[in-house]
Amino acid sequence: MPRYTFGPFSLDPEARLLLRDGKPVAMAGKTFDTLVVLVQNRGRLVDKDELLSRVWAGTVVEEANLSQSVFTVRKILGDSPKEPRYIATVAGRGYQF
């Protein structure tokens, strides 16, 4: 599995590790999984249903879980929904890295 680099971050999905300037960043499981799905699909709109089914496979959850997960990823990355550097929201549809 490849590693991904963006800004000061390095993401290693296989090792389940996010580094910022070479230092590990603590992330909960579903938050990490959300980031991985978005980064692996960078440049493409990932709709909410796809994110829900890939991150919470086989589990019934509400869209609020996804919103909270994206909120947390943005906070960790220092990103903003109003001026996105990494994660853009496509209203009513999904997210794009």
mmCIF file of C-alpha atoms in Angstrom:
data_model
loop_
_atom_site.group_PDB
_atom_site.id
_atom_site.type_symbol
_atom_site.label_atom_id
_atom_site.label_comp_id
_atom_site.label_asym_id
_atom_site.label_seq_id
_atom_site.Cartn_x
_atom_site.Cartn_y
_atom_site.Cartn_z
ATOM 1 C CA MET A 1 0.000 0.000 0.000
ATOM 2 C CA PRO A 2 1.461 3.405 -0.912
ATOM 3 C CA ARG A 3 2.223 6.246 1.450
ATOM 4 C CA TYR A 4 0.753 9.670 0.792
ATOM 5 C CA THR A 5 2.333 13.048 1.459
ATOM 6 C CA PHE A 6 0.468 16.355 1.619
ATOM 7 C CA GLY A 7 1.624 19.571 3.244
ATOM 8 C CA PRO A 8 3.532 18.681 6.433
ATOM 9 C CA PHE A 9 1.722 15.309 6.637
ATOM 10 C CA SER A 10 2.663 11.776 5.669
ATOM 11 C CA LEU A 11 -0.031 9.078 5.721
ATOM 12 C CA ASP A 12 0.780 5.365 5.856
ATOM 13 C CA PRO A 13 -2.516 3.443 5.665
ATOM 14 C CA GLU A 14 -0.887 0.041 6.138
ATOM 15 C CA ALA A 15 0.886 1.068 9.343
ATOM 16 C CA ARG A 16 -2.220 3.120 10.323
ATOM 17 C CA LEU A 17 0.037 6.106 10.922
ATOM 18 C CA LEU A 18 -0.284 9.820 10.250
ATOM 19 C CA LEU A 19 2.838 11.910 10.728
ATOM 20 C CA ARG A 20 3.061 15.692 10.909
ATOM 21 C CA ASP A 21 6.592 16.953 10.372
ATOM 22 C CA GLY A 22 7.787 13.416 11.124
ATOM 23 C CA LYS A 23 5.943 13.141 14.439
ATOM 24 C CA PRO A 24 2.996 10.763 14.986
ATOM 25 C CA VAL A 25 -0.478 12.278 15.217
ATOM 26 C CA ALA A 26 -3.016 10.445 17.372
ATOM 27 C CA MET A 27 -6.245 9.579 15.542
ATOM 28 C CA ALA A 28 -9.203 7.386 16.463
ATOM 29 C CA GLY A 29 -9.927 4.442 14.175
ATOM 30 C CA LYS A 30 -12.909 5.717 12.187
ATOM 31 C CA THR A 31 -11.371 9.181 11.894
ATOM 32 C CA PHE A 32 -8.219 7.613 10.451
ATOM 33 C CA ASP A 33 -10.299 5.431 8.111
ATOM 34 C CA THR A 34 -12.204 8.493 6.873
ATOM 35 C CA LEU A 35 -8.949 10.265 6.057
ATOM 36 C CA VAL A 36 -7.594 7.190 4.258
ATOM 37 C CA VAL A 37 -10.682 6.858 2.032
ATOM 38 C CA LEU A 38 -10.575 10.551 1.138
ATOM 39 C CA VAL A 39 -6.831 10.575 0.421
ATOM 40 C CA GLN A 40 -6.962 7.360 -1.617
ATOM 41 C CA ASN A 41 -9.675 8.974 -3.749
ATOM 42 C CA ARG A 42 -8.033 12.416 -3.956
ATOM 43 C CA GLY A 43 -9.334 14.592 -6.751
ATOM 44 C CA ARG A 44 -12.634 12.693 -6.853
ATOM 45 C CA LEU A 45 -15.888 13.449 -5.069
ATOM 46 C CA VAL A 46 -16.570 10.699 -2.539
ATOM 47 C CA ASP A 47 -20.281 10.733 -1.825
ATOM 48 C CA LYS A 48 -21.619 10.333 1.687
ATOM 49 C CA ASP A 49 -23.080 6.876 1.067
ATOM 50 C CA GLU A 50 -19.751 5.564 -0.224
ATOM 51 C CA LEU A 51 -17.891 6.973 2.772
ATOM 52 C CA LEU A 52 -20.428 5.520 5.187
ATOM 53 C CA SER A 53 -20.279 2.086 3.557
ATOM 54 C CA ARG A 54 -16.468 2.008 3.400
ATOM 55 C CA VAL A 55 -15.704 3.393 6.856
ATOM 56 C CA TRP A 56 -18.597 1.799 8.743
ATOM 57 C CA ALA A 57 -18.973 -1.369 6.628
ATOM 58 C CA GLY A 58 -21.749 -3.595 7.902
ATOM 59 C CA THR A 59 -22.801 -1.112 10.576
ATOM 60 C CA VAL A 60 -25.858 1.106 10.606
ATOM 61 C CA VAL A 61 -24.829 4.657 11.495
ATOM 62 C CA GLU A 62 -26.259 8.101 10.941
ATOM 63 C CA GLU A 63 -24.817 10.750 8.667
ATOM 64 C CA ALA A 64 -23.925 12.710 11.816
ATOM 65 C CA ASN A 65 -21.197 10.118 12.501
ATOM 66 C CA LEU A 66 -19.630 10.939 9.147
ATOM 67 C CA SER A 67 -19.948 14.677 9.704
ATOM 68 C CA GLN A 68 -18.240 14.347 13.096
ATOM 69 C CA SER A 69 -15.473 12.217 11.611
ATOM 70 C CA VAL A 70 -14.791 14.746 8.832
ATOM 71 C CA PHE A 71 -14.901 17.571 11.406
ATOM 72 C CA THR A 72 -12.263 15.767 13.472
ATOM 73 C CA VAL A 73 -10.046 15.077 10.445
ATOM 74 C CA ARG A 74 -10.217 18.761 9.510
ATOM 75 C CA LYS A 75 -9.315 19.779 13.056
ATOM 76 C CA ILE A 76 -6.292 17.456 13.072
ATOM 77 C CA LEU A 77 -5.142 18.743 9.668
ATOM 78 C CA GLY A 78 -5.754 22.381 10.602
ATOM 79 C CA ASP A 79 -8.276 22.608 7.760
ATOM 80 C CA SER A 80 -11.420 24.717 7.487
ATOM 81 C CA PRO A 81 -14.695 23.945 5.696
ATOM 82 C CA LYS A 82 -14.997 27.617 4.682
ATOM 83 C CA GLU A 83 -11.471 27.838 3.259
ATOM 84 C CA PRO A 84 -10.478 24.222 2.613
ATOM 85 C CA ARG A 85 -6.872 23.372 1.999
ATOM 86 C CA TYR A 86 -7.373 19.601 2.076
ATOM 87 C CA ILE A 87 -11.036 18.574 2.320
ATOM 88 C CA ALA A 88 -13.750 20.339 0.343
ATOM 89 C CA THR A 89 -17.428 19.810 1.102
ATOM 90 C CA VAL A 90 -19.741 19.392 -1.869
ATOM 91 C CA ALA A 91 -23.054 20.405 -0.314
ATOM 92 C CA GLY A 92 -25.558 17.586 -0.020
ATOM 93 C CA ARG A 93 -23.288 15.145 -1.870
ATOM 94 C CA GLY A 94 -20.010 14.400 -0.144
ATOM 95 C CA TYR A 95 -16.364 15.366 0.230
ATOM 96 C CA GLN A 96 -13.299 15.724 -1.948
ATOM 97 C CA PHE A 97 -9.663 15.654 -0.904
#
